[in-house]
Short mmCIF file of C-alpha atoms in Angstrom, two decimals:
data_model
loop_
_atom_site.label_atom_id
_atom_site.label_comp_id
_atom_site.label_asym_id
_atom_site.label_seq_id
_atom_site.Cartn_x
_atom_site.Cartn_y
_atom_site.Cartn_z
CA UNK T 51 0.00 0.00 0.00
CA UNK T 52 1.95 3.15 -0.86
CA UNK T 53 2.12 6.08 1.61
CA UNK T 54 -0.19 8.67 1.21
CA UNK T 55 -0.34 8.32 -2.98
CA UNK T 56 -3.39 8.29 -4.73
CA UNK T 57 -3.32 8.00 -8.74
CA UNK T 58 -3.45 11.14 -10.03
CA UNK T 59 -7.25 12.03 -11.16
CA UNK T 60 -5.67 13.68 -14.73
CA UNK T 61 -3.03 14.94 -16.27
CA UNK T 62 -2.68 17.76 -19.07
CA UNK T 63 -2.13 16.98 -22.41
CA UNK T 64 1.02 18.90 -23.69
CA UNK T 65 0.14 20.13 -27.16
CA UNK T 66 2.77 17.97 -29.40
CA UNK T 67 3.02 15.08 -27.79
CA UNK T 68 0.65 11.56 -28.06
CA UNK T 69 0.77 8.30 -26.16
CA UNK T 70 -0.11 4.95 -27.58
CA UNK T 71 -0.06 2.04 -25.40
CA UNK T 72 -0.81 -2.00 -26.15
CA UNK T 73 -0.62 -4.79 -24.37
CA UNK T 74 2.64 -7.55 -25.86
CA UNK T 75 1.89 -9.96 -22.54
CA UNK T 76 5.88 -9.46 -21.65
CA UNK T 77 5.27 -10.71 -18.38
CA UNK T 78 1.16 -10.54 -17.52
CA UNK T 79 -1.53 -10.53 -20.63
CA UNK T 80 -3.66 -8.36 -17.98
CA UNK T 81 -2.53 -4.72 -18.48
CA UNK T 82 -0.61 -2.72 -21.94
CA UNK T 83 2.84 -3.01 -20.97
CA UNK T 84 4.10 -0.65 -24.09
CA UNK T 85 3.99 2.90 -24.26
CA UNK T 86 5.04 5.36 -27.50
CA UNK T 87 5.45 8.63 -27.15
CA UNK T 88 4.69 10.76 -30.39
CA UNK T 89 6.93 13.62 -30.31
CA UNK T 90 5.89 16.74 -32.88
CA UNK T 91 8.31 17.95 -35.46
CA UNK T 92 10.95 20.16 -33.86
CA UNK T 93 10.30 19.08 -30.20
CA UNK T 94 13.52 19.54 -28.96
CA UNK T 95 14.31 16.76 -25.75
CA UNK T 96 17.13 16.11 -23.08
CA UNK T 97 17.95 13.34 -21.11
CA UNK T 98 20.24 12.10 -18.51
CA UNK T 99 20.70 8.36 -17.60
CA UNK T 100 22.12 5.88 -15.17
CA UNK T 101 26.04 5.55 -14.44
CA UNK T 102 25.39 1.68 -13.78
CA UNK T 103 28.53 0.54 -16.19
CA UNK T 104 26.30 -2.84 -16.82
CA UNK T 105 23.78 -0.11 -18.42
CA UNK T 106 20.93 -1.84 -20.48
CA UNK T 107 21.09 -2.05 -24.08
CA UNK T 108 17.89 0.57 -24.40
CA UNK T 109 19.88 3.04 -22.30
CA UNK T 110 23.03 2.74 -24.72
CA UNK T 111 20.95 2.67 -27.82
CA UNK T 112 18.95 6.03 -26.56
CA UNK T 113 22.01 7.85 -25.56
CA UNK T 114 23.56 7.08 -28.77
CA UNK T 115 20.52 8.24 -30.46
CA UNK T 116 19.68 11.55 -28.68
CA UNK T 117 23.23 13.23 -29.91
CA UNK T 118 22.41 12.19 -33.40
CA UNK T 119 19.12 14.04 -33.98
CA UNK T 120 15.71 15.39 -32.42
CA UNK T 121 13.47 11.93 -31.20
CA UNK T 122 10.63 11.73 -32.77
CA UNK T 123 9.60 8.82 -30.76
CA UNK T 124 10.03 7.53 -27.16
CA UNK T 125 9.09 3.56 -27.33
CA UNK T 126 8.88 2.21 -23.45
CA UNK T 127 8.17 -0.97 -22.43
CA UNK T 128 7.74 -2.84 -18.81
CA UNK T 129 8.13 -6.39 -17.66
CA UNK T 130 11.87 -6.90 -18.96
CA UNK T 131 14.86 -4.92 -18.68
CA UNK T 132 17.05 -6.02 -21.61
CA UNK T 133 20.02 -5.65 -19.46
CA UNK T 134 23.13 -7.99 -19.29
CA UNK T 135 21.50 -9.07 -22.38
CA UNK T 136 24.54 -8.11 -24.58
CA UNK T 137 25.00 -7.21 -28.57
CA UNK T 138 22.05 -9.37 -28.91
CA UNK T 139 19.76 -7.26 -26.44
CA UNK T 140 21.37 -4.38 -28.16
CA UNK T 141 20.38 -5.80 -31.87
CA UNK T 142 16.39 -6.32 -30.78
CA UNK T 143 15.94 -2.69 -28.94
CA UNK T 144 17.53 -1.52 -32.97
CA UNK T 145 15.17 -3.90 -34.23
CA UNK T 146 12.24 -2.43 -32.88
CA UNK T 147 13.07 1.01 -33.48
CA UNK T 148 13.34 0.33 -36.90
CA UNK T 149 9.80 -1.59 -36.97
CA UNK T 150 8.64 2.54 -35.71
CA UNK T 151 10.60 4.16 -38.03
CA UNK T 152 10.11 2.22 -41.05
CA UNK T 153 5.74 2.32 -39.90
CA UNK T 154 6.22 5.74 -39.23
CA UNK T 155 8.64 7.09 -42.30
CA UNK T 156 11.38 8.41 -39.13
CA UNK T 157 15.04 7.66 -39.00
CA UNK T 158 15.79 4.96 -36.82
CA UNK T 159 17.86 7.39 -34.32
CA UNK T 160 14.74 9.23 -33.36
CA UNK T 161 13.11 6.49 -32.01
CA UNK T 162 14.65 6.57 -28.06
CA UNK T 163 14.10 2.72 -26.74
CA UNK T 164 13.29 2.47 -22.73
CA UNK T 165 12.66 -0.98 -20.56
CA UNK T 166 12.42 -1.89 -17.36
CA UNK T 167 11.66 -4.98 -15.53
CA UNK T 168 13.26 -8.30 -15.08
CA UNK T 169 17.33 -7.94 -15.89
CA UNK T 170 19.34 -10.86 -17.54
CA UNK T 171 16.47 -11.98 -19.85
CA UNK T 172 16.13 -11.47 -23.80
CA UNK T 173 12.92 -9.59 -24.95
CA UNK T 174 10.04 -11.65 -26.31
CA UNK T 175 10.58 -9.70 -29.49
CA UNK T 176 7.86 -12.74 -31.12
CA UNK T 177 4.84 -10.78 -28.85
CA UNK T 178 6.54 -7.27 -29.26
CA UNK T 179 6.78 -6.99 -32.74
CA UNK T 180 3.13 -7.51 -33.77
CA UNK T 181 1.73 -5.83 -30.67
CA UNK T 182 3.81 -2.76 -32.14
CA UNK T 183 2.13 -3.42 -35.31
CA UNK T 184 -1.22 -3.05 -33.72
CA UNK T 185 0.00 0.38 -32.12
CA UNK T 186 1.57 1.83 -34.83
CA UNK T 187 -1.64 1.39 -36.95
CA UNK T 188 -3.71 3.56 -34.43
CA UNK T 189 -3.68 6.96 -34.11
CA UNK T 190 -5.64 7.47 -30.98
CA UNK T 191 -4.07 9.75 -28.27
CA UNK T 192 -4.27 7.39 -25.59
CA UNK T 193 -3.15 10.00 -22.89
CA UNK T 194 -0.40 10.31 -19.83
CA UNK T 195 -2.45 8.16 -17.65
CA UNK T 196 -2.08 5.28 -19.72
CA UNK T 197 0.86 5.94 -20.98
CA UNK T 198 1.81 5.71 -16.67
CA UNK T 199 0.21 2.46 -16.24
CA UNK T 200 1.77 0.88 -18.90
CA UNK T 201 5.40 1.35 -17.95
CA UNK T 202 4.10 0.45 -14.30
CA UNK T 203 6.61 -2.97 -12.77
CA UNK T 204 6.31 -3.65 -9.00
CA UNK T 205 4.67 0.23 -8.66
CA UNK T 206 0.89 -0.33 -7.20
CA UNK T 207 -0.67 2.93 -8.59
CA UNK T 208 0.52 4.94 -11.70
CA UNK T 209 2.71 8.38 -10.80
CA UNK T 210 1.74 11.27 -13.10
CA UNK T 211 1.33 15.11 -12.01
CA UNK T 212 0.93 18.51 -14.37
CA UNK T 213 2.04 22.38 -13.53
CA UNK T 214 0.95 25.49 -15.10
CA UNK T 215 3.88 27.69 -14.89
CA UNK T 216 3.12 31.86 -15.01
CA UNK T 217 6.37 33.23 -16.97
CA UNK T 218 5.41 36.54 -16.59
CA UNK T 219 3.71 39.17 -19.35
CA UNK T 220 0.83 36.73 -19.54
CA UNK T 221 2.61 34.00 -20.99
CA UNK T 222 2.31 30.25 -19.69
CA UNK T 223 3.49 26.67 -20.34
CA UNK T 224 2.18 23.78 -19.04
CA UNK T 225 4.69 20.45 -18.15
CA UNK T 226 3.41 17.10 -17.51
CA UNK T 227 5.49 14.36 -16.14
CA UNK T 228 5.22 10.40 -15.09
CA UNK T 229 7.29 8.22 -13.81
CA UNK T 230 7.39 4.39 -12.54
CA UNK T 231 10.20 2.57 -10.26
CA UNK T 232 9.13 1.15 -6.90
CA UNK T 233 12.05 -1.35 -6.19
CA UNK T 234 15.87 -1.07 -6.84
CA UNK T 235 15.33 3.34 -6.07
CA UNK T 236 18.76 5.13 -5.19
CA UNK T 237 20.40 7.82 -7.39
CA UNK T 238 23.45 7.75 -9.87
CA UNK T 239 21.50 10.59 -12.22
CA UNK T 240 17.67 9.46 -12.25
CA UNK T 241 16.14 6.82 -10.80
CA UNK T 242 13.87 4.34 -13.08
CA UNK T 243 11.75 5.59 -15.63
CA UNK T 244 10.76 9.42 -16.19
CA UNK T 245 8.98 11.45 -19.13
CA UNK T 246 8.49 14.57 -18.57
CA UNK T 247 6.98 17.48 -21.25
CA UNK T 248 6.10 21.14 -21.61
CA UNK T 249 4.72 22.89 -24.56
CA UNK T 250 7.28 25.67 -24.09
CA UNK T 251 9.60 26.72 -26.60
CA UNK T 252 13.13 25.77 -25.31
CA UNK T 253 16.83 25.63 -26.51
CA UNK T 254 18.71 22.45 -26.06
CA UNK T 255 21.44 23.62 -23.84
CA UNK T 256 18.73 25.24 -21.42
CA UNK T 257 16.39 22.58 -21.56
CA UNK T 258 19.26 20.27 -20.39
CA UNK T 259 20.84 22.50 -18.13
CA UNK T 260 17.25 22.99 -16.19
CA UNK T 261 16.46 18.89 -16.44
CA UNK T 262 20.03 18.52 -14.50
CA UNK T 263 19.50 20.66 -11.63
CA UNK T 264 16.10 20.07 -11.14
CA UNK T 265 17.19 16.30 -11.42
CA UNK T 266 19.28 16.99 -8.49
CA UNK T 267 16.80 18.12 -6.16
CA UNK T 268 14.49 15.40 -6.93
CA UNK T 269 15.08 11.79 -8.48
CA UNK T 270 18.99 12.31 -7.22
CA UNK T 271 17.75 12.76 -3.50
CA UNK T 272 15.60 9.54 -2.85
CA UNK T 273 16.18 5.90 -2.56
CA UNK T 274 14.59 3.02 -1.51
CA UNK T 275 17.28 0.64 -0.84
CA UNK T 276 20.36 2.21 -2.49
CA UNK T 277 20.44 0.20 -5.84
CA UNK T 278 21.28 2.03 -8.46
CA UNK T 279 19.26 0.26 -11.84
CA UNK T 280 20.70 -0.64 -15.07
CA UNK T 281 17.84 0.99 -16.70
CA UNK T 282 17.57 4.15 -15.38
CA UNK T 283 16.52 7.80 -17.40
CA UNK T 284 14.80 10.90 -17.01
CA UNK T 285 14.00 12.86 -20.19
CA UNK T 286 12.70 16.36 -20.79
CA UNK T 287 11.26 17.15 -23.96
CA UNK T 288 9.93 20.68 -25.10
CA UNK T 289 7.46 20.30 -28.29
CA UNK T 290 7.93 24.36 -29.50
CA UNK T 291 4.02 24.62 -29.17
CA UNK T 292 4.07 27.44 -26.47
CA UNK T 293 5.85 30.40 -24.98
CA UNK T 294 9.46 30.85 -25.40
CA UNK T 295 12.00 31.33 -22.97
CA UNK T 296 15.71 31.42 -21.97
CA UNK T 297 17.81 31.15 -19.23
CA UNK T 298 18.52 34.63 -19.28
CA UNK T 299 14.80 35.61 -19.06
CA UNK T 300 13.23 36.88 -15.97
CA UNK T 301 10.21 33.75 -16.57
CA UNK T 302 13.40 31.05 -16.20
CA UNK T 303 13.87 31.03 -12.49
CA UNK T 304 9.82 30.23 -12.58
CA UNK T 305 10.32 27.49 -14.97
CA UNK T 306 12.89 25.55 -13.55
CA UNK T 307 10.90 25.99 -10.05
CA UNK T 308 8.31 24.49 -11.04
CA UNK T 309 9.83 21.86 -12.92
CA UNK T 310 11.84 21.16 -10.21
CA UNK T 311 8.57 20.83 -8.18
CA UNK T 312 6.88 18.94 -10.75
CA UNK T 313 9.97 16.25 -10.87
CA UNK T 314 10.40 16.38 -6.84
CA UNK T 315 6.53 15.67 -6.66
CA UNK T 316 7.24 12.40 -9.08
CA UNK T 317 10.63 11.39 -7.15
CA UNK T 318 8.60 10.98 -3.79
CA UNK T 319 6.08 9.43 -5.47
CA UNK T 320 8.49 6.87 -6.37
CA UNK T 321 9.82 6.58 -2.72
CA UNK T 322 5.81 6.18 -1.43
CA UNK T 323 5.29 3.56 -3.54
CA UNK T 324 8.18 1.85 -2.57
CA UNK T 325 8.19 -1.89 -2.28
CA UNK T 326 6.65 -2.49 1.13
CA UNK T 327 7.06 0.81 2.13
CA UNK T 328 5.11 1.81 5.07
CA UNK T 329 6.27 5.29 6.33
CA UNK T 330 7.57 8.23 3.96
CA UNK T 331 10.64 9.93 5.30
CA UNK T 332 12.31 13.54 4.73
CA UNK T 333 15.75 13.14 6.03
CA UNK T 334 16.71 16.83 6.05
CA UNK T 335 20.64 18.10 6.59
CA UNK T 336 21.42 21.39 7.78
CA UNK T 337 24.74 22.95 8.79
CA UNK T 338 26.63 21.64 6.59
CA UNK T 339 30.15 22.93 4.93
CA UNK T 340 29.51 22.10 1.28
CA UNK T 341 26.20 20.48 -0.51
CA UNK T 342 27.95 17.13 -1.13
CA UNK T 343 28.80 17.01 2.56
CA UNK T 344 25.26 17.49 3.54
CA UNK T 345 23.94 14.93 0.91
CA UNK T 346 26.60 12.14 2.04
CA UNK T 347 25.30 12.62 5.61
CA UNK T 348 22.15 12.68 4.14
CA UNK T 349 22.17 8.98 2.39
CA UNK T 350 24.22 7.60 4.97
CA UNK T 351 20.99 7.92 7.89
CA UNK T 352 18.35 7.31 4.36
CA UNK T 353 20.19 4.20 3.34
CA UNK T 354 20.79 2.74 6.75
CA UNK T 355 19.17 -0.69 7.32
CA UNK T 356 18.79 -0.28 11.12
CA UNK T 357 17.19 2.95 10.50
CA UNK T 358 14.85 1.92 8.03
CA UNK T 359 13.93 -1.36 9.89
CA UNK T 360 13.61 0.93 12.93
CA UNK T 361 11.13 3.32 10.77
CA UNK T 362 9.00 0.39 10.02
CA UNK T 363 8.64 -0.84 14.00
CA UNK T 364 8.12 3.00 14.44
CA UNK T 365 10.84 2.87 17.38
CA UNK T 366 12.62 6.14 17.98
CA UNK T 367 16.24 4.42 18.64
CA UNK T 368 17.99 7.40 17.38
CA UNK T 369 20.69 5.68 18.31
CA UNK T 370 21.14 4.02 15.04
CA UNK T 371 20.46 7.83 13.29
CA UNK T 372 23.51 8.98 15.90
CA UNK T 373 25.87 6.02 14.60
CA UNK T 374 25.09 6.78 10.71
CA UNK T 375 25.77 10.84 10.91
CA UNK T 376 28.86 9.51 12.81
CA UNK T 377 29.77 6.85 9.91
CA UNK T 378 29.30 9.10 6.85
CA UNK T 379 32.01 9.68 4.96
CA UNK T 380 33.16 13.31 5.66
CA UNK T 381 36.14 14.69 7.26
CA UNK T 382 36.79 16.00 10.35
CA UNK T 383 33.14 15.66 12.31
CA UNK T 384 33.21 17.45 15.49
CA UNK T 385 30.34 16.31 17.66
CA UNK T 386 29.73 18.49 20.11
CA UNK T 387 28.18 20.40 16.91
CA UNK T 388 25.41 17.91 15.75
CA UNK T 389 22.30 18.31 16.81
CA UNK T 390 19.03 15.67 16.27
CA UNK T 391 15.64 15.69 15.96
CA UNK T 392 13.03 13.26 14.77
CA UNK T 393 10.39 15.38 13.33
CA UNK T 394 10.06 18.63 16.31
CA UNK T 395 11.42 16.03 19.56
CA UNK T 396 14.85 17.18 19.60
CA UNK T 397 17.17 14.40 20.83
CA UNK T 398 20.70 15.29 20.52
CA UNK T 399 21.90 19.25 21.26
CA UNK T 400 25.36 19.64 20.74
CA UNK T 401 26.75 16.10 20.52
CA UNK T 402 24.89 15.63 24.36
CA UNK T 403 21.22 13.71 24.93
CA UNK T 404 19.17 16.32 25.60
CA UNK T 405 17.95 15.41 29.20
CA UNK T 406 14.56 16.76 28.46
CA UNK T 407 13.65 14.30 25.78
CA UNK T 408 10.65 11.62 26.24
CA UNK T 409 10.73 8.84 23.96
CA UNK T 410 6.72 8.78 24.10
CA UNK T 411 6.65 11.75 22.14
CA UNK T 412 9.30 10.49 19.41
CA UNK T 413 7.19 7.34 19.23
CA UNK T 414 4.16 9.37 18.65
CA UNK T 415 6.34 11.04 15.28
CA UNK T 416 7.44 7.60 14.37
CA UNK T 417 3.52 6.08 14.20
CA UNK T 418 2.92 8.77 11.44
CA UNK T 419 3.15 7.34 8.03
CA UNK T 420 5.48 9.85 6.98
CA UNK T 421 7.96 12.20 8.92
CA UNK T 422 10.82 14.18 9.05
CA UNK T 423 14.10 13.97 10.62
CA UNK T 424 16.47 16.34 11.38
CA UNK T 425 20.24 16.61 11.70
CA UNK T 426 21.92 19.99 12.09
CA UNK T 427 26.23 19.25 11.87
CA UNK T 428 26.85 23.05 12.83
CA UNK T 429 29.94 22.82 9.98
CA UNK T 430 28.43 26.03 7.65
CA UNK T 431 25.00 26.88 5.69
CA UNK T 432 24.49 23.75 3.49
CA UNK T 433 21.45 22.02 3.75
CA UNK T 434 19.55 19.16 1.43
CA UNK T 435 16.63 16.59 1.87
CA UNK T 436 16.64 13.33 0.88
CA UNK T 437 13.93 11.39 1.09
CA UNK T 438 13.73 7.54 1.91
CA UNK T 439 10.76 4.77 3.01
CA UNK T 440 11.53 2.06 5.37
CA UNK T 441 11.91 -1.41 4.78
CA UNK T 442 9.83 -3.89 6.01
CA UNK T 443 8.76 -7.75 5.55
CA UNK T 444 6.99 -7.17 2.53
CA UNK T 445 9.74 -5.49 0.70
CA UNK T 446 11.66 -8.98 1.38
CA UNK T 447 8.87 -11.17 -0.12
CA UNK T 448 8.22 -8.46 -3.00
CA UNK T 449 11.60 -9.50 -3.97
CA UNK T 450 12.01 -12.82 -2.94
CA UNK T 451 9.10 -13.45 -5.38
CA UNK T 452 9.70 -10.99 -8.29
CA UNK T 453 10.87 -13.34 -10.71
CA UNK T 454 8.20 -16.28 -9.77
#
């Protein structure tokens, strides 16, 4: 059950851009399980992907892809990874790119290939290749929704959300954005699956340099249980139908806010539906000397097992959130500067236990579904959230059983 998520009730079109989605049976003949995105002529797109060096052969095929020319196509499908599938898993994702272009009249390099699911197994490329048929023949715009189902593995509800964005002089843009990824959640760029769109009109080297730091904020500060997937990528496209703007305009710092909101709003979505999840945490850092110092503290208390086992029991042993701040790997921690709280029960002032504290009150935090904790180091003015789930029983069976 995920925390506090609810599929979202609708999302906006983005003028330019069409979903199909069919159903190819790649694991389960009860749900589509491939998604195209139709990308209008001149949409101009950005992506960034996982650092896994065992990267799937869809993630080497797009990247090689997106610096050749503008995608017209994004072709997604769930239920099998095509990773550690070698040349040959590399030679079917080309395959069916070409079964797009060729149905389409596109270059094969702007169809971008995504998977996800089940890693070390070939494609069933004799159920995809006349399911694509089937979608390639029909022109109906399906819609986000679907299109978030579809890509959907071990998620239990589909993760979509929309923002109108006021740039000012009464010009707007709309973005839309949905994601999947439930299991196997911790950053190295993205994390899982992301497509994200606005109608704005958009240069390349902006639109990539806002996808990167609001990728930062958001799918690069959560995990689950801190693996990194073979799979993983986040794109950005911008179809030229709307407004234009540049970085240098006063309407850019609104932009990437809101992006930034709309793709922190998806990331936590992800870490909600985590497998077995149970509570929703906000690990927040403050006090820090740098922002990589506060995000290594940050992952260290997020990506502790104790912790997270601890989060599920809802037991406030801070102890185990006082031994990861004291393990993470920065230089030089003085103590008697770190302070703790979970959610507003401070714990730790100064390095000391704060002999005020009552553990009935942290326990009371810790029976919330979600929560914050806090952990000031007293080093400088850094601060950064990352934001975790715990781990419980289920999330062992989820994946004890995920290939039966």
């Amino acid at each position: 059950m995920a925390v506090n998520l609810a599929p979202p009730a609708a999302l906006t079109p983005i003028a330019g851009v069409k979903w199909s989605t069919v159903g190819a049976a790649i694991k389960s003949a009860e749900r589509d399980d491939i998604a195209v995105c139709w990308l209008a002529e001149n949409t101009i797109t950005a992506g960034v992907f996982t650092k896994n060096a065992f990267a799937a052969a869809p993630v080497t095929v797009a990247r090689r892809h997106l610096t050749a020319v503008a995608p017209r196509a994004l072709l997604i499908n769930s239920g099998n990874a095509n990773a550690g599938t070698g040349i040959a898993g590399e030679q079917d994702a080309l395959t069916l790119c070409d079964q797009i272009a060729v149905a389409r009249g596109f270059e094969q390099a702007e169809i971008l290939p995504f998977s996800t699911g089940v890693i070390g197994q070939a494609l069933p490329m004799t159920r995809m290749a006349p399911a694509l048929s089937v979608l390639c023949d029909n022109d109906t715009d399906a819609g986000w929704l679907a299109a978030a189902r579809a890509i959907m593995t071990t998620d239990t509800v589909p993760k979509g959300t929309s923002r109108r964005v006021d740039l000012g002089g009464g010009r707007y843009c709309d973005i839309t954005g949905i994601t999947k990824g439930s299991g196997m959640i911790c950053p190295n760029m993205a994390t899982m699956l992301a497509f994200i769109a606005t109608d704005a009109t958009i240069a390349e080297p902006d639109l990539h340099q806002a996808l990167v730091m609001a990728n930062q904020a958001s799918f690069n500060s959560i995990t689950v249980d801190g693996d990194t997937s073979t799979n993983d990528a986040a794109m950005l496209s911008a179809t030229g139908q709307g407004a234009a703007i540049e970085c240098n305009e006063a309407g850019w710092g609104a932009f990437v806010a809101a992006l930034t909101g709309l793709m922190q709003e998806l990331a936590c979505a992800i870490v909600r539906d985590g497998e077995g999840a149970t509570r929703f945490m906000d690990i927040h850092i403050a006090g820090a000397a740098d922002i990589d110092e506060a995000r290594a503290v940050g992952f260290t208390v997020a990506q502790s097992p104790l912790f997270k086992t601890a989060a599920f029991a809802g037991d406030p042993n801070w102890g185990r959130i006082l031994a990861a701040v004291g393990r993470a790997p920065i230089d030089d921690l003085a103590i008697d500067g770190v302070d703790i709280a979970i959610g507003d029960v401070a714990i730790v002032a100064g390095g000391q236990p704060r002999p005020d504290y009552v553990e009935a009150e942290a326990a009371a935090v810790m029976a919330s579904p979600e929560f914050t904790i806090r952990v000031g180091l007293g080093r400088g003015s850094a601060e950064t959230h990352v934001f975790t789930s715990d781990l419980s029983y289920e999330y062992v069976r989820i994946n004890a059983e995920y290939r039966s």
